[in-house]
mmCIF file of C-alpha atoms in Angstrom:
data_model
loop_
_atom_site.group_PDB
_atom_site.id
_atom_site.type_symbol
_atom_site.label_atom_id
_atom_site.label_comp_id
_atom_site.label_asym_id
_atom_site.label_seq_id
_atom_site.Cartn_x
_atom_site.Cartn_y
_atom_site.Cartn_z
ATOM 1 C CA UNK A 851 72.448 -78.873 -46.295
ATOM 2 C CA UNK A 852 72.006 -80.858 -49.128
ATOM 3 C CA UNK A 853 72.587 -84.605 -49.012
ATOM 4 C CA UNK A 854 73.243 -86.520 -52.089
ATOM 5 C CA UNK A 855 73.128 -90.511 -51.837
ATOM 6 C CA UNK A 856 74.291 -92.538 -54.846
ATOM 7 C CA UNK A 857 73.717 -96.062 -55.700
ATOM 8 C CA UNK A 858 75.199 -98.658 -56.172
ATOM 9 C CA UNK A 859 78.926 -98.243 -55.073
ATOM 10 C CA UNK A 860 80.085 -100.823 -57.609
ATOM 11 C CA UNK A 861 78.874 -102.018 -60.881
ATOM 12 C CA UNK A 862 79.945 -104.622 -63.406
ATOM 13 C CA UNK A 863 78.530 -105.068 -66.702
ATOM 14 C CA UNK A 864 79.009 -107.134 -69.803
ATOM 15 C CA UNK A 865 80.552 -105.127 -72.840
ATOM 16 C CA UNK A 866 77.383 -103.905 -74.901
ATOM 17 C CA UNK A 867 75.071 -104.019 -71.854
ATOM 18 C CA UNK A 868 73.616 -100.878 -70.463
ATOM 19 C CA UNK A 869 74.440 -99.610 -66.680
ATOM 20 C CA UNK A 870 72.394 -97.284 -64.554
ATOM 21 C CA UNK A 871 73.503 -95.260 -61.787
ATOM 22 C CA UNK A 872 70.898 -93.455 -59.405
ATOM 23 C CA UNK A 873 71.067 -90.330 -57.086
ATOM 24 C CA UNK A 874 68.701 -88.834 -54.956
ATOM 25 C CA UNK A 875 68.993 -85.570 -53.165
ATOM 26 C CA UNK A 876 67.254 -83.656 -50.226
ATOM 27 C CA UNK A 877 67.229 -80.010 -50.885
ATOM 28 C CA UNK A 878 64.372 -79.176 -53.292
ATOM 29 C CA UNK A 879 66.032 -75.893 -53.835
ATOM 30 C CA UNK A 880 68.751 -77.857 -55.874
ATOM 31 C CA UNK A 881 68.574 -77.022 -59.590
ATOM 32 C CA UNK A 882 71.442 -78.021 -61.391
ATOM 33 C CA UNK A 883 72.606 -81.780 -61.507
ATOM 34 C CA UNK A 884 75.902 -82.745 -63.206
ATOM 35 C CA UNK A 885 77.517 -86.208 -63.518
ATOM 36 C CA UNK A 886 81.322 -86.654 -63.375
ATOM 37 C CA UNK A 887 83.532 -89.327 -64.865
ATOM 38 C CA UNK A 888 86.932 -89.985 -63.095
ATOM 39 C CA UNK A 889 89.607 -92.264 -64.485
ATOM 40 C CA UNK A 890 92.147 -93.848 -62.232
ATOM 41 C CA UNK A 891 94.452 -90.883 -61.098
ATOM 42 C CA UNK A 892 92.902 -88.164 -62.986
ATOM 43 C CA UNK A 893 90.696 -85.369 -62.347
ATOM 44 C CA UNK A 894 86.703 -85.533 -62.414
ATOM 45 C CA UNK A 895 85.531 -84.369 -65.681
ATOM 46 C CA UNK A 896 81.872 -83.383 -66.596
ATOM 47 C CA UNK A 897 80.170 -86.072 -69.079
ATOM 48 C CA UNK A 898 76.622 -84.692 -68.981
ATOM 49 C CA UNK A 899 74.550 -82.313 -66.813
ATOM 50 C CA UNK A 900 70.802 -81.535 -66.385
ATOM 51 C CA UNK A 901 68.840 -78.408 -65.094
ATOM 52 C CA UNK A 902 65.626 -78.661 -62.928
ATOM 53 C CA UNK A 903 63.321 -77.370 -65.740
ATOM 54 C CA UNK A 904 64.366 -80.591 -68.011
ATOM 55 C CA UNK A 905 63.513 -84.116 -67.436
ATOM 56 C CA UNK A 906 65.690 -85.979 -69.611
ATOM 57 C CA UNK A 907 69.005 -85.363 -71.567
ATOM 58 C CA UNK A 908 70.714 -87.367 -74.009
ATOM 59 C CA UNK A 909 74.299 -87.083 -75.591
ATOM 60 C CA UNK A 910 75.160 -89.965 -77.889
ATOM 61 C CA UNK A 911 75.182 -93.288 -75.515
ATOM 62 C CA UNK A 912 74.845 -91.202 -72.274
ATOM 63 C CA UNK A 913 71.489 -89.873 -70.928
ATOM 64 C CA UNK A 914 70.417 -88.547 -67.631
ATOM 65 C CA UNK A 915 66.846 -88.181 -66.319
ATOM 66 C CA UNK A 916 65.407 -86.109 -63.463
ATOM 67 C CA UNK A 917 62.463 -86.495 -61.131
ATOM 68 C CA UNK A 918 62.017 -83.286 -59.355
ATOM 69 C CA UNK A 919 58.910 -84.664 -57.553
ATOM 70 C CA UNK A 920 60.934 -87.788 -56.213
ATOM 71 C CA UNK A 921 63.979 -85.748 -56.007
ATOM 72 C CA UNK A 922 66.032 -88.427 -57.736
ATOM 73 C CA UNK A 923 68.259 -88.393 -60.830
ATOM 74 C CA UNK A 924 69.791 -90.925 -62.989
ATOM 75 C CA UNK A 925 72.549 -91.805 -65.386
ATOM 76 C CA UNK A 926 71.938 -94.190 -68.165
ATOM 77 C CA UNK A 927 75.036 -95.585 -70.298
ATOM 78 C CA UNK A 928 74.024 -97.841 -73.174
ATOM 79 C CA UNK A 929 76.209 -100.087 -75.481
ATOM 80 C CA UNK A 930 78.900 -100.005 -72.793
ATOM 81 C CA UNK A 931 82.609 -100.295 -73.736
ATOM 82 C CA UNK A 932 85.525 -101.245 -71.865
ATOM 83 C CA UNK A 933 86.690 -97.368 -71.852
ATOM 84 C CA UNK A 934 83.535 -96.500 -69.843
ATOM 85 C CA UNK A 935 85.027 -98.303 -66.796
ATOM 86 C CA UNK A 936 85.745 -95.559 -64.418
ATOM 87 C CA UNK A 937 84.274 -94.074 -61.037
ATOM 88 C CA UNK A 938 80.975 -91.930 -61.630
ATOM 89 C CA UNK A 939 80.011 -89.067 -59.417
ATOM 90 C CA UNK A 940 76.514 -87.491 -59.239
ATOM 91 C CA UNK A 941 76.059 -83.824 -57.669
ATOM 92 C CA UNK A 942 73.532 -81.421 -56.760
ATOM 93 C CA UNK A 943 73.680 -77.686 -57.267
ATOM 94 C CA UNK A 944 72.178 -75.232 -55.305
ATOM 95 C CA UNK A 945 72.564 -71.572 -55.718
ATOM 96 C CA UNK A 946 72.343 -69.218 -52.457
ATOM 97 C CA UNK A 947 73.432 -65.743 -51.282
ATOM 98 C CA UNK A 948 76.655 -67.645 -50.142
ATOM 99 C CA UNK A 949 77.363 -68.702 -53.643
ATOM 100 C CA UNK A 950 77.049 -71.870 -56.036
ATOM 101 C CA UNK A 951 77.501 -75.134 -53.837
ATOM 102 C CA UNK A 952 78.034 -78.377 -55.112
ATOM 103 C CA UNK A 953 77.275 -81.665 -53.219
ATOM 104 C CA UNK A 954 78.399 -84.834 -54.477
ATOM 105 C CA UNK A 955 77.416 -88.516 -54.150
ATOM 106 C CA UNK A 956 80.205 -91.101 -53.169
ATOM 107 C CA UNK A 957 80.794 -92.393 -56.423
ATOM 108 C CA UNK A 958 80.184 -95.718 -58.410
ATOM 109 C CA UNK A 959 82.808 -97.835 -59.699
ATOM 110 C CA UNK A 960 81.813 -98.992 -63.120
ATOM 111 C CA UNK A 961 83.663 -101.973 -64.568
ATOM 112 C CA UNK A 962 82.821 -103.107 -68.167
ATOM 113 C CA UNK A 963 83.897 -106.693 -68.989
ATOM 114 C CA UNK A 964 85.282 -107.242 -72.312
ATOM 115 C CA UNK B 979 93.826 -71.662 -71.844
ATOM 116 C CA UNK B 980 95.143 -74.151 -68.965
ATOM 117 C CA UNK B 981 91.888 -74.022 -66.893
ATOM 118 C CA UNK B 982 92.404 -74.930 -63.153
ATOM 119 C CA UNK B 983 96.113 -75.376 -62.188
ATOM 120 C CA UNK B 984 97.243 -76.587 -58.872
ATOM 121 C CA UNK B 985 100.702 -77.374 -57.238
ATOM 122 C CA UNK B 986 102.253 -79.376 -55.947
ATOM 123 C CA UNK B 987 101.251 -82.594 -57.672
ATOM 124 C CA UNK B 988 102.726 -84.806 -55.135
ATOM 125 C CA UNK B 989 103.923 -84.053 -51.368
ATOM 126 C CA UNK B 990 104.964 -85.722 -48.340
ATOM 127 C CA UNK B 991 104.740 -83.865 -45.037
ATOM 128 C CA UNK B 992 105.780 -85.121 -41.513
ATOM 129 C CA UNK B 993 103.343 -84.295 -38.778
ATOM 130 C CA UNK B 994 103.201 -81.160 -37.516
ATOM 131 C CA UNK B 995 104.947 -79.473 -40.770
ATOM 132 C CA UNK B 996 102.817 -77.059 -42.585
ATOM 133 C CA UNK B 997 102.102 -76.480 -46.213
ATOM 134 C CA UNK B 998 100.146 -74.709 -49.042
ATOM 135 C CA UNK B 999 98.609 -75.970 -52.095
ATOM 136 C CA UNK B 1000 98.323 -73.282 -54.638
ATOM 137 C CA UNK B 1001 95.499 -73.063 -57.282
ATOM 138 C CA UNK B 1002 94.704 -70.835 -60.001
ATOM 139 C CA UNK B 1003 92.162 -70.580 -62.811
ATOM 140 C CA UNK B 1004 92.153 -68.569 -66.127
ATOM 141 C CA UNK B 1005 88.564 -68.969 -66.933
ATOM 142 C CA UNK B 1006 87.719 -65.651 -65.247
ATOM 143 C CA UNK B 1007 85.597 -67.858 -62.984
ATOM 144 C CA UNK B 1008 83.850 -66.292 -59.682
ATOM 145 C CA UNK B 1009 83.581 -68.929 -57.341
ATOM 146 C CA UNK B 1010 86.471 -71.437 -56.418
ATOM 147 C CA UNK B 1011 86.595 -74.548 -54.087
ATOM 148 C CA UNK B 1012 88.894 -77.008 -52.177
ATOM 149 C CA UNK B 1013 87.792 -80.466 -52.156
ATOM 150 C CA UNK B 1014 89.264 -83.395 -50.746
ATOM 151 C CA UNK B 1015 88.910 -87.048 -52.026
ATOM 152 C CA UNK B 1016 89.099 -89.987 -49.703
ATOM 153 C CA UNK B 1017 88.424 -93.574 -50.918
ATOM 154 C CA UNK B 1018 84.657 -94.446 -50.452
ATOM 155 C CA UNK B 1019 83.674 -91.061 -49.479
ATOM 156 C CA UNK B 1020 83.549 -89.186 -52.522
ATOM 157 C CA UNK B 1021 84.432 -85.426 -52.840
ATOM 158 C CA UNK B 1022 83.906 -83.564 -49.519
ATOM 159 C CA UNK B 1023 84.273 -79.532 -49.477
ATOM 160 C CA UNK B 1024 86.851 -78.026 -47.271
ATOM 161 C CA UNK B 1025 86.253 -74.398 -48.203
ATOM 162 C CA UNK B 1026 84.913 -72.236 -51.011
ATOM 163 C CA UNK B 1027 85.136 -68.736 -52.375
ATOM 164 C CA UNK B 1028 81.909 -67.690 -54.051
ATOM 165 C CA UNK B 1029 83.577 -64.485 -55.066
ATOM 166 C CA UNK B 1030 86.974 -62.489 -54.760
ATOM 167 C CA UNK B 1031 87.056 -61.414 -51.134
ATOM 168 C CA UNK B 1032 84.770 -64.044 -49.772
ATOM 169 C CA UNK B 1033 85.595 -67.569 -48.208
ATOM 170 C CA UNK B 1034 83.304 -69.776 -46.418
ATOM 171 C CA UNK B 1035 83.608 -73.426 -44.463
ATOM 172 C CA UNK B 1036 82.349 -76.417 -46.173
ATOM 173 C CA UNK B 1037 81.890 -79.817 -44.861
ATOM 174 C CA UNK B 1038 85.401 -80.409 -43.521
ATOM 175 C CA UNK B 1039 87.317 -77.308 -42.559
ATOM 176 C CA UNK B 1040 88.998 -78.264 -39.348
ATOM 177 C CA UNK B 1041 92.968 -77.828 -39.738
ATOM 178 C CA UNK B 1042 92.792 -76.020 -42.732
ATOM 179 C CA UNK B 1043 92.604 -72.067 -43.838
ATOM 180 C CA UNK B 1044 92.351 -70.566 -47.175
ATOM 181 C CA UNK B 1045 93.128 -67.531 -49.016
ATOM 182 C CA UNK B 1046 91.524 -66.003 -52.068
ATOM 183 C CA UNK B 1047 94.285 -63.925 -53.308
ATOM 184 C CA UNK B 1048 92.516 -62.314 -56.180
ATOM 185 C CA UNK B 1049 90.074 -63.566 -58.789
ATOM 186 C CA UNK B 1050 92.395 -66.213 -60.078
ATOM 187 C CA UNK B 1051 93.954 -67.789 -57.229
ATOM 188 C CA UNK B 1052 92.711 -69.588 -54.172
ATOM 189 C CA UNK B 1053 95.151 -71.204 -51.552
ATOM 190 C CA UNK B 1054 94.798 -73.796 -49.021
ATOM 191 C CA UNK B 1055 97.019 -74.332 -46.114
ATOM 192 C CA UNK B 1056 97.478 -76.678 -43.377
ATOM 193 C CA UNK B 1057 98.839 -75.097 -40.742
ATOM 194 C CA UNK B 1058 100.082 -78.126 -38.824
ATOM 195 C CA UNK B 1059 99.428 -81.516 -40.867
ATOM 196 C CA UNK B 1060 98.011 -84.587 -39.450
ATOM 197 C CA UNK B 1061 97.990 -88.023 -40.998
ATOM 198 C CA UNK B 1062 94.144 -87.743 -41.180
ATOM 199 C CA UNK B 1063 95.041 -85.330 -43.952
ATOM 200 C CA UNK B 1064 96.464 -87.582 -45.978
ATOM 201 C CA UNK B 1065 94.252 -87.407 -49.041
ATOM 202 C CA UNK B 1066 93.885 -86.183 -52.804
ATOM 203 C CA UNK B 1067 92.970 -82.758 -52.984
ATOM 204 C CA UNK B 1068 91.123 -80.857 -55.892
ATOM 205 C CA UNK B 1069 90.887 -77.262 -56.366
ATOM 206 C CA UNK B 1070 87.805 -76.329 -58.614
ATOM 207 C CA UNK B 1071 86.307 -73.466 -60.006
ATOM 208 C CA UNK B 1072 82.578 -72.363 -61.251
ATOM 209 C CA UNK B 1073 81.270 -69.373 -63.156
ATOM 210 C CA UNK B 1074 78.274 -69.378 -60.817
ATOM 211 C CA UNK B 1075 74.462 -70.280 -60.653
ATOM 212 C CA UNK B 1076 73.591 -73.333 -63.027
ATOM 213 C CA UNK B 1077 77.201 -73.572 -64.219
ATOM 214 C CA UNK B 1078 79.094 -76.649 -63.871
ATOM 215 C CA UNK B 1079 82.533 -76.752 -61.843
ATOM 216 C CA UNK B 1080 86.041 -77.535 -63.285
ATOM 217 C CA UNK B 1081 88.616 -79.324 -61.561
ATOM 218 C CA UNK B 1082 92.295 -79.152 -61.291
ATOM 219 C CA UNK B 1083 94.493 -82.181 -61.716
ATOM 220 C CA UNK B 1084 94.637 -82.819 -58.100
ATOM 221 C CA UNK B 1085 97.258 -82.785 -55.451
ATOM 222 C CA UNK B 1086 98.332 -86.127 -53.838
ATOM 223 C CA UNK B 1087 99.232 -85.460 -50.182
ATOM 224 C CA UNK B 1088 100.679 -87.931 -47.554
ATOM 225 C CA UNK B 1089 101.408 -87.159 -43.847
ATOM 226 C CA UNK B 1090 103.737 -89.583 -42.165
#
């Protein structure tokens, strides 16, 4: 099955700096890569996603890049703000004859220091 | 439009007791999932249902059973709870290939 690795597990940045979180995956059949933000005590919520036919996607201060050859994808947050502090999860999704499966990384705890 | 709704939100069980976590979605999604979340281990798939009438084991199915009651509802049952099942449980749903997964608010379960 798919194996998703995520690094770093914790990340502290000064407000206004950029944050980068990296994930690798093992199954070349994976074709959809969402990123989720989870605040303390809340559910994971989608912040951005990318499909395998796209190399980069941006949404305001958030961007995701995908390198299919190397099987890695990254989340970039620019001009970080204290409200960006949360746990971020990457995921890789594969569609098979048994359904749409999602495999998650172990999470990155981001702290933005005011 | 409530999205994914799961109950109960909090539960304390004694070892050996049984309980069922209920989940319902109103987005007409085909696929539904149960995950557990433990510190440092991310979200691990317990069971999933690709469509009404089908269920399959995920990464950590031992000690659990599921029922896809209809397209909207997917329940998770602990037959004989163990302290190792203390966790936060998330139900989720997805429309299908290339579509994202939406989570319920979570159920905090403690087994003593």
